[in-house]
Short mmCIF file of C-alpha atoms in Angstrom, two decimals:
data_model
loop_
_atom_site.label_atom_id
_atom_site.label_comp_id
_atom_site.label_asym_id
_atom_site.label_seq_id
_atom_site.Cartn_x
_atom_site.Cartn_y
_atom_site.Cartn_z
CA MET A 12 18.81 -17.91 3.33
CA LYS A 13 15.80 -16.33 1.67
CA THR A 14 12.43 -16.99 3.28
CA SER A 15 9.02 -16.47 1.71
CA ALA A 16 6.98 -13.56 3.07
CA SER A 17 3.83 -14.39 4.98
CA PRO A 18 0.54 -13.28 3.40
CA SER A 19 -0.96 -10.02 4.56
CA PRO A 20 -4.04 -9.95 6.85
CA LEU A 21 -6.14 -8.49 4.02
CA ALA A 22 -5.17 -11.30 1.64
CA LEU A 23 -6.01 -13.93 4.26
CA PHE A 24 -9.34 -12.27 5.01
CA ARG A 25 -10.18 -12.13 1.31
CA LEU A 26 -9.62 -15.84 0.89
CA VAL A 27 -11.43 -16.87 4.08
CA ALA A 28 -14.37 -14.52 3.45
CA LEU A 29 -14.95 -15.79 -0.10
CA LEU A 30 -14.82 -19.39 1.13
CA ALA A 31 -17.27 -18.57 3.94
CA CYS A 32 -19.61 -16.90 1.44
CA LEU A 33 -19.52 -20.01 -0.76
CA VAL A 34 -20.21 -22.31 2.20
CA LEU A 35 -23.16 -20.18 3.36
CA ALA A 36 -24.59 -20.14 -0.17
CA LEU A 37 -24.38 -23.94 -0.46
CA GLN A 38 -25.93 -24.33 2.99
CA GLN A 39 -28.85 -22.09 2.04
CA MET A 40 -29.43 -24.01 -1.20
CA MET A 41 -29.39 -27.32 0.67
CA LEU A 42 -31.99 -25.97 3.09
CA LEU A 43 -34.24 -24.65 0.34
CA TRP A 44 -34.23 -27.70 -1.92
CA PRO A 45 -36.14 -30.14 0.34
CA VAL A 46 -38.62 -27.45 1.40
CA GLY A 47 -40.41 -27.44 -1.91
CA LEU A 48 -42.79 -24.88 -3.30
CA ALA A 49 -45.44 -25.52 -0.64
CA GLY A 50 -43.07 -24.90 2.25
CA LEU A 51 -41.47 -21.81 0.77
CA GLY A 52 -44.21 -19.58 2.13
CA HIS A 53 -43.62 -20.84 5.68
CA LEU A 54 -40.00 -19.66 5.77
CA ARG A 55 -39.73 -16.63 8.01
CA GLU A 56 -36.61 -15.29 6.31
CA ARG A 57 -36.59 -11.85 4.73
CA LEU A 58 -36.04 -12.78 1.10
CA PRO A 59 -38.88 -15.35 0.97
CA ILE A 60 -41.16 -12.81 2.67
CA LEU A 61 -40.35 -10.27 -0.03
CA LEU A 62 -40.90 -12.91 -2.73
CA ALA A 63 -44.20 -14.09 -1.25
CA GLY A 64 -46.93 -14.02 -3.88
CA SER A 65 -44.48 -13.77 -6.80
CA PRO A 66 -44.66 -16.33 -9.62
CA LEU A 67 -40.95 -17.19 -9.28
CA GLY A 68 -41.46 -20.37 -7.29
CA LEU A 69 -38.77 -22.41 -5.61
CA ARG A 70 -36.28 -22.17 -8.46
CA GLY A 71 -36.76 -18.41 -8.59
CA ALA A 72 -36.15 -18.15 -4.84
CA MET A 73 -33.00 -20.22 -5.15
CA ALA A 74 -31.86 -18.03 -8.05
CA ALA A 75 -32.53 -14.91 -5.95
CA TYR A 76 -30.46 -16.33 -3.10
CA GLY A 77 -27.70 -17.25 -5.53
CA ALA A 78 -27.72 -13.73 -6.99
CA CYS A 79 -27.46 -12.21 -3.48
CA PHE A 80 -24.53 -14.40 -2.49
CA ALA A 81 -22.79 -13.89 -5.85
CA GLY A 82 -23.25 -10.12 -5.63
CA PHE A 83 -21.89 -10.14 -2.08
CA GLY A 84 -18.79 -12.10 -3.13
CA TRP A 85 -18.21 -9.87 -6.16
CA ALA A 86 -18.45 -6.68 -4.08
CA LEU A 87 -16.11 -8.19 -1.46
CA TRP A 88 -13.61 -9.10 -4.18
CA LEU A 89 -13.58 -5.55 -5.54
CA ALA A 90 -13.39 -3.89 -2.12
CA THR A 91 -10.41 -5.94 -0.95
CA VAL A 92 -8.19 -5.30 -3.97
CA SER A 93 -4.81 -4.02 -2.78
CA GLY A 94 -1.95 -2.18 -4.43
CA ALA A 95 -2.27 0.41 -7.18
CA ARG A 96 -5.72 -0.90 -8.23
CA ALA A 97 -7.22 -0.51 -4.76
CA PRO A 98 -10.47 1.51 -4.83
CA GLU A 99 -10.76 4.90 -3.19
CA ARG A 100 -12.33 5.30 0.25
CA GLY A 101 -15.68 6.39 -1.20
CA ALA A 102 -15.80 3.37 -3.51
CA LYS A 103 -14.95 1.06 -0.61
CA MET A 104 -17.78 2.48 1.48
CA GLY A 105 -20.18 2.07 -1.44
CA LEU A 106 -19.18 -1.56 -1.90
CA LEU A 107 -19.54 -2.18 1.84
CA ALA A 108 -23.04 -0.65 1.77
CA ALA A 109 -24.01 -2.97 -1.09
CA GLN A 110 -22.65 -5.98 0.83
CA ILE A 111 -24.63 -5.02 3.96
CA ALA A 112 -27.83 -4.70 1.95
CA LEU A 113 -27.31 -8.10 0.32
CA ALA A 114 -26.43 -9.67 3.68
CA LEU A 115 -29.67 -8.39 5.23
CA LEU A 116 -31.58 -10.05 2.41
CA ALA A 117 -29.70 -13.35 2.17
CA SER A 118 -28.16 -14.21 5.56
CA ASP A 119 -27.30 -12.24 8.71
CA LYS A 120 -24.18 -14.39 9.03
CA LEU A 121 -22.65 -12.41 6.19
CA LEU A 122 -22.72 -9.36 8.46
CA LEU A 123 -19.90 -10.96 10.43
CA LEU A 124 -17.74 -10.65 7.33
CA THR A 125 -18.70 -7.02 6.63
CA ALA A 126 -17.87 -6.06 10.23
CA ALA A 127 -14.33 -7.43 9.91
CA GLU A 128 -14.01 -6.02 6.39
CA ALA A 129 -14.90 -2.50 7.54
CA ALA A 130 -12.23 -2.67 10.25
CA LEU A 131 -9.62 -3.79 7.73
CA LEU A 132 -10.41 -1.35 4.94
CA LEU A 133 -11.54 1.88 6.59
CA PRO A 134 -9.99 4.26 9.14
CA ARG A 135 -11.00 3.68 12.74
CA ARG A 136 -13.76 6.32 12.90
CA ALA A 137 -15.25 5.43 9.54
CA ALA A 138 -15.15 1.72 10.40
CA THR A 139 -16.89 2.33 13.73
CA ALA A 140 -19.59 4.40 12.01
CA CYS A 141 -20.05 1.62 9.44
CA LEU A 142 -20.42 -0.96 12.21
CA ALA A 143 -22.96 1.19 14.05
CA ALA A 144 -24.99 1.66 10.86
CA GLN A 145 -24.81 -2.08 10.19
CA LEU A 146 -26.08 -2.94 13.68
CA ALA A 147 -28.89 -0.39 13.41
CA LEU A 148 -30.00 -1.72 10.02
CA ALA A 149 -29.93 -5.28 11.36
CA LEU A 150 -32.20 -4.28 14.25
CA LEU A 151 -34.57 -2.45 11.89
CA ALA A 152 -34.69 -5.49 9.60
CA CYS A 153 -35.40 -7.70 12.61
CA GLY A 154 -38.27 -5.41 13.65
CA TRP A 155 -39.68 -5.48 10.12
CA GLN A 156 -39.42 -9.27 10.08
CA ALA A 157 -41.03 -9.61 13.54
CA GLN A 158 -44.11 -7.68 12.41
CA ARG A 159 -44.72 -10.26 9.67
CA LEU A 160 -44.75 -13.36 11.82
CA PRO A 161 -48.04 -15.28 11.49
CA GLU A 162 -50.45 -15.44 14.41
CA ARG A 163 -50.33 -19.23 14.65
CA GLU A 164 -47.44 -21.44 13.51
CA LEU A 165 -46.52 -25.00 14.42
CA ALA A 166 -42.97 -25.78 15.54
CA CYS A 167 -41.23 -29.10 16.09
CA ASN A 168 -37.77 -30.51 16.65
CA VAL A 169 -35.51 -32.02 14.00
CA SER A 170 -37.05 -35.50 14.25
CA GLY A 171 -40.54 -34.14 13.70
CA SER A 172 -41.76 -34.91 17.22
CA ASP A 173 -42.63 -32.57 20.07
CA VAL A 174 -44.96 -30.47 17.94
CA GLN A 175 -45.83 -27.21 19.64
CA LEU A 176 -47.77 -24.06 18.91
CA PRO A 177 -45.62 -21.29 20.45
CA PRO A 178 -47.24 -17.89 20.83
CA ARG A 179 -46.19 -15.11 18.51
CA GLU A 180 -44.67 -13.08 21.35
CA LEU A 181 -42.32 -15.94 22.16
CA ARG A 182 -41.28 -16.26 18.52
CA ARG A 183 -40.67 -12.52 18.35
CA TRP A 184 -38.54 -12.70 21.47
CA LEU A 185 -36.49 -15.53 19.97
CA LEU A 186 -36.06 -13.49 16.79
CA TRP A 187 -34.81 -10.48 18.78
CA GLN A 188 -32.57 -12.75 20.82
CA ASP A 189 -30.94 -14.08 17.66
CA ALA A 190 -30.44 -10.50 16.45
CA MET A 191 -28.75 -9.50 19.72
CA VAL A 192 -26.47 -12.55 19.68
CA GLY A 193 -25.60 -11.81 16.05
CA GLY A 194 -24.76 -8.21 17.02
CA GLY A 195 -22.42 -9.48 19.72
CA PHE A 196 -20.60 -11.69 17.23
CA GLN A 197 -20.37 -8.73 14.84
CA LEU A 198 -18.60 -6.79 17.58
CA LEU A 199 -16.25 -9.74 18.01
CA THR A 200 -15.35 -9.96 14.33
CA PHE A 201 -14.97 -6.18 14.24
CA GLY A 202 -12.39 -6.42 17.04
CA ILE A 203 -10.55 -9.17 15.14
CA GLY A 204 -10.59 -6.98 12.05
CA CYS A 205 -9.13 -4.09 14.07
CA LEU A 206 -6.26 -6.35 15.13
CA GLY A 207 -5.67 -7.31 11.51
CA ALA A 208 -5.78 -3.65 10.46
CA ALA A 209 -3.20 -2.76 13.11
CA GLU A 210 -0.95 -5.56 11.88
CA ARG A 211 -1.42 -4.37 8.31
CA ARG A 212 -0.47 -0.81 9.24
CA ARG A 213 2.62 -1.99 11.11
CA ARG A 214 3.68 -4.11 8.15
CA ALA A 215 3.22 -1.21 5.74
CA GLU A 216 5.23 1.07 8.03
CA LEU A 217 8.04 -1.49 8.26
CA GLU A 218 8.12 -1.95 4.49
CA GLY A 219 8.19 1.81 3.98
CA THR A 220 10.96 2.22 6.56
CA ARG A 221 12.99 -0.56 4.95
CA ALA A 222 12.60 0.99 1.48
CA SER A 223 13.56 4.41 2.86
CA LEU A 224 16.69 2.97 4.50
CA LEU A 225 17.70 1.13 1.31
CA ALA A 226 17.19 4.29 -0.74
CA ALA A 227 19.16 6.37 1.76
CA ARG A 228 21.94 3.78 1.71
CA GLN A 229 22.07 3.97 -2.07
CA LEU A 230 22.27 7.76 -1.98
CA LEU A 231 24.85 7.62 0.82
CA ALA A 232 26.99 5.24 -1.24
CA GLY A 233 27.04 7.78 -4.07
CA THR A 234 27.94 10.58 -1.65
CA ALA A 235 30.69 8.45 -0.09
CA GLY A 236 32.07 7.63 -3.54
CA ASN A 237 32.24 11.32 -4.46
CA GLY A 238 33.96 12.10 -1.17
CA GLU A 239 36.49 9.31 -1.67
CA ARG A 240 37.34 10.55 -5.16
CA LEU A 241 37.90 14.08 -3.85
CA ARG A 242 40.15 12.76 -1.08
CA MET A 243 42.23 10.74 -3.52
CA ALA A 244 42.53 13.72 -5.85
CA ARG A 245 43.67 15.91 -2.96
CA GLU A 246 46.29 13.37 -1.88
CA LEU A 247 47.58 12.99 -5.43
CA HIS A 248 47.83 16.75 -5.84
CA ASP A 249 49.41 17.44 -2.44
CA GLY A 250 51.72 14.40 -2.47
CA MET A 251 52.86 13.10 -5.83
CA GLY A 252 52.12 16.35 -7.65
CA HIS A 253 54.41 18.38 -5.36
CA HIS A 254 57.18 15.80 -5.54
CA LEU A 255 57.08 15.70 -9.33
CA SER A 256 57.11 19.50 -9.50
CA ALA A 257 60.18 19.57 -7.23
CA LEU A 258 61.87 16.90 -9.34
CA ASN A 259 61.31 18.92 -12.51
CA LEU A 260 62.82 22.00 -10.89
CA GLN A 261 65.90 20.11 -9.74
CA LEU A 262 66.43 18.54 -13.16
CA GLU A 263 66.07 21.95 -14.80
CA LEU A 264 68.64 23.40 -12.38
CA LEU A 265 71.16 20.62 -13.16
CA LEU A 266 70.74 21.06 -16.89
CA ARG A 267 71.35 24.81 -16.64
CA ARG A 268 74.56 24.31 -14.64
CA GLY A 269 75.81 21.92 -17.28
CA ALA A 270 75.70 18.18 -16.89
CA GLY A 271 78.36 17.23 -19.43
CA GLU A 272 77.94 13.64 -20.62
CA ALA A 273 74.88 13.16 -18.33
CA GLU A 274 72.87 15.85 -20.16
CA ALA A 275 71.07 13.45 -22.51
CA PRO A 276 69.88 11.09 -19.73
CA LEU A 277 68.88 14.07 -17.59
CA ARG A 278 66.77 15.57 -20.40
CA SER A 279 65.08 12.19 -20.90
CA ALA A 280 64.36 12.01 -17.17
CA GLN A 281 63.02 15.58 -17.22
CA LEU A 282 60.70 14.74 -20.13
CA SER A 283 59.38 11.67 -18.29
CA ALA A 284 58.83 13.70 -15.11
CA ARG A 285 56.89 16.36 -17.02
CA ARG A 286 54.69 13.69 -18.62
CA MET A 287 54.03 12.12 -15.24
CA LEU A 288 53.14 15.51 -13.77
CA ALA A 289 50.75 16.22 -16.66
CA GLU A 290 49.07 12.84 -16.17
CA VAL A 291 48.71 13.44 -12.41
CA ARG A 292 47.18 16.84 -13.04
CA ALA A 293 44.76 15.41 -15.60
CA LEU A 294 43.79 12.64 -13.17
CA VAL A 295 43.29 15.12 -10.32
CA GLY A 296 41.12 17.31 -12.56
CA GLU A 297 39.01 14.31 -13.58
CA GLU A 298 38.51 13.14 -10.01
CA ARG A 299 37.66 16.64 -8.81
CA ARG A 300 34.92 16.94 -11.39
CA PRO A 301 31.55 16.51 -9.54
CA ARG A 302 29.65 13.29 -10.26
CA ALA A 303 25.87 13.17 -10.42
CA SER A 304 24.35 11.58 -7.32
CA PRO A 305 22.20 8.43 -7.75
CA LEU A 306 19.03 10.36 -6.88
CA ARG A 307 16.89 8.67 -9.53
CA GLU A 308 17.72 5.19 -8.25
CA ALA A 309 17.11 6.27 -4.64
CA LEU A 310 13.73 7.83 -5.45
CA SER A 311 12.72 4.72 -7.41
CA GLN A 312 13.56 2.55 -4.40
CA LEU A 313 11.61 4.90 -2.13
CA CYS A 314 8.53 4.88 -4.39
CA GLU A 315 8.53 1.08 -4.70
CA GLY A 316 8.50 0.71 -0.92
CA ALA A 317 5.56 3.08 -0.39
CA ARG A 318 2.13 1.50 0.27
CA PRO A 319 0.50 1.79 -2.15
CA ALA A 320 3.50 2.05 -4.44
CA ALA A 321 4.13 5.54 -5.80
CA ALA A 322 4.99 6.38 -9.40
CA LEU A 323 8.10 8.36 -10.36
CA ARG A 324 8.29 10.66 -13.38
CA TRP A 325 11.71 11.94 -14.47
CA ASP A 326 11.73 14.59 -17.19
CA GLY A 327 15.11 15.98 -18.15
CA ALA A 328 16.17 16.81 -14.62
CA PRO A 329 19.74 18.16 -14.42
CA ALA A 330 22.45 16.35 -12.53
CA LEU A 331 22.33 17.31 -8.85
CA ASP A 332 25.19 17.53 -6.41
CA ASP A 333 25.12 15.59 -3.15
CA ALA A 334 23.64 18.38 -1.03
CA ALA A 335 20.77 19.08 -3.44
CA ALA A 336 20.12 15.35 -3.87
CA TRP A 337 19.79 14.87 -0.12
CA GLN A 338 17.39 17.81 0.10
CA ALA A 339 15.21 16.40 -2.69
CA PHE A 340 15.26 12.92 -1.15
CA SER A 341 14.27 14.24 2.28
CA ALA A 342 11.41 16.26 0.78
CA ALA A 343 10.13 13.21 -1.13
CA SER A 344 10.36 10.95 1.91
CA GLU A 345 8.45 13.41 4.13
CA ALA A 346 5.77 13.99 1.48
CA LEU A 347 5.14 10.26 1.01
CA ALA A 348 4.97 9.80 4.78
CA ARG A 349 2.31 12.54 5.04
CA GLU A 350 0.24 10.92 2.27
CA HIS A 351 0.49 7.42 3.78
CA GLY A 352 -2.19 5.12 2.38
CA ARG A 353 -2.96 7.27 -0.68
CA PRO A 354 -1.63 6.64 -4.21
CA CYS A 355 1.02 9.25 -5.03
CA ARG A 356 3.11 10.35 -7.98
CA LEU A 357 6.46 12.18 -7.89
CA TRP A 358 7.72 14.34 -10.75
CA LEU A 359 11.30 15.63 -10.91
CA SER A 360 11.94 18.03 -13.77
CA ALA A 361 14.15 20.93 -14.81
CA GLN A 362 13.12 24.53 -14.13
CA ASP A 363 12.97 27.12 -16.83
CA GLY A 364 15.44 29.36 -15.05
CA GLY A 365 17.80 26.52 -14.17
CA GLY A 366 17.91 24.00 -11.35
CA ALA A 367 15.45 21.21 -10.61
CA GLU A 368 11.95 20.99 -9.14
CA LEU A 369 10.22 18.09 -7.36
CA ARG A 370 6.41 17.94 -7.38
CA LEU A 371 3.80 15.63 -5.87
CA ALA A 372 0.27 14.57 -6.90
CA ALA A 373 -1.71 12.54 -4.34
CA GLY A 374 -4.98 10.63 -4.37
CA GLY A 375 -5.31 10.36 -8.14
CA SER A 376 -5.45 14.16 -8.53
CA GLU A 377 -3.93 15.87 -11.55
CA GLU A 378 -2.92 18.89 -9.44
CA TRP A 379 0.83 18.96 -8.83
CA THR A 380 2.22 20.54 -5.66
CA THR A 381 5.85 21.67 -5.48
CA ILE A 382 7.56 20.09 -2.47
CA TRP A 383 11.17 21.08 -3.27
CA ARG A 384 12.90 23.46 -5.65
CA GLU A 385 16.63 23.86 -6.28
CA ALA A 386 18.03 27.35 -6.32
CA GLU A 387 18.84 28.75 -9.73
CA ARG A 388 22.33 27.94 -10.89
#
């Protein structure tokens, strides 16, 4: 019974992160709308502080917030593309840097998403460095924001009662406290992202191993078929061929001694025996002729199972025997394993002096490296 495959951790994160970005954007718009133009200057958030004194007004501030959230979601969408269209590591880091900058402007809650995203997309060291830079920038932004708190500011609860005039030092402490708590939650989401990245790596390894086993099975089936044909040809030659040869000799001996009235039937039997022997020899010769191994099908299966999927180029490669096919397959499998996580291309072509050559290009490079070459024939 065929069961549907569960979605990958990166696909789940992409969906959840975009939904969270949309929810945070709607929440920010709902908070800004009742504030009005007069209350916009009293918001202690970074984007309104930067927009203070500009003629944009409330609608302009809402548009700026909308642009920040939209840019964050667009960069997240591009960074989390998987498969052959996945961006390179440098492009991913650039998109992450843009998301961090937009998150510092719009909402620190978006930094929870970038922490998990870095763990999912980047290697462990690069992801840790990205998290450290993100935490440092968040602390710097908090310090910049704390220096711009007004000297006197009224505060009240949700119902409008219990109006207080907290000192600026207390408000700065609360601001730093929020930053520290946010940093702790960023560490938490980073750990969750590391778990998802480990699961993603294990899944990719299992898919690659499965594809390698299926490709090896396909190549082994071709090798077994060639071996079975050779065995049958040997049995036909050593068994039926010898018996028919002996029968022809005995019939020839009887005809030379004189068979009398039985000569005509004996000559007919001799002619039939010779025809049967010729057919057996032709069949043995056909079965002994080497068959081309299914190397192309096996390499295609291997490339499809690689993550990301590799491309196979086949240009007039000669038919390979079983031993050469296994050598080429082993070289391709080891090369793809070394370049795990990078887009690769394989190229099998004929050599000028005879034989075949297998080359590899990794990481989008146009430079081909020879990984296996068949000896000249």
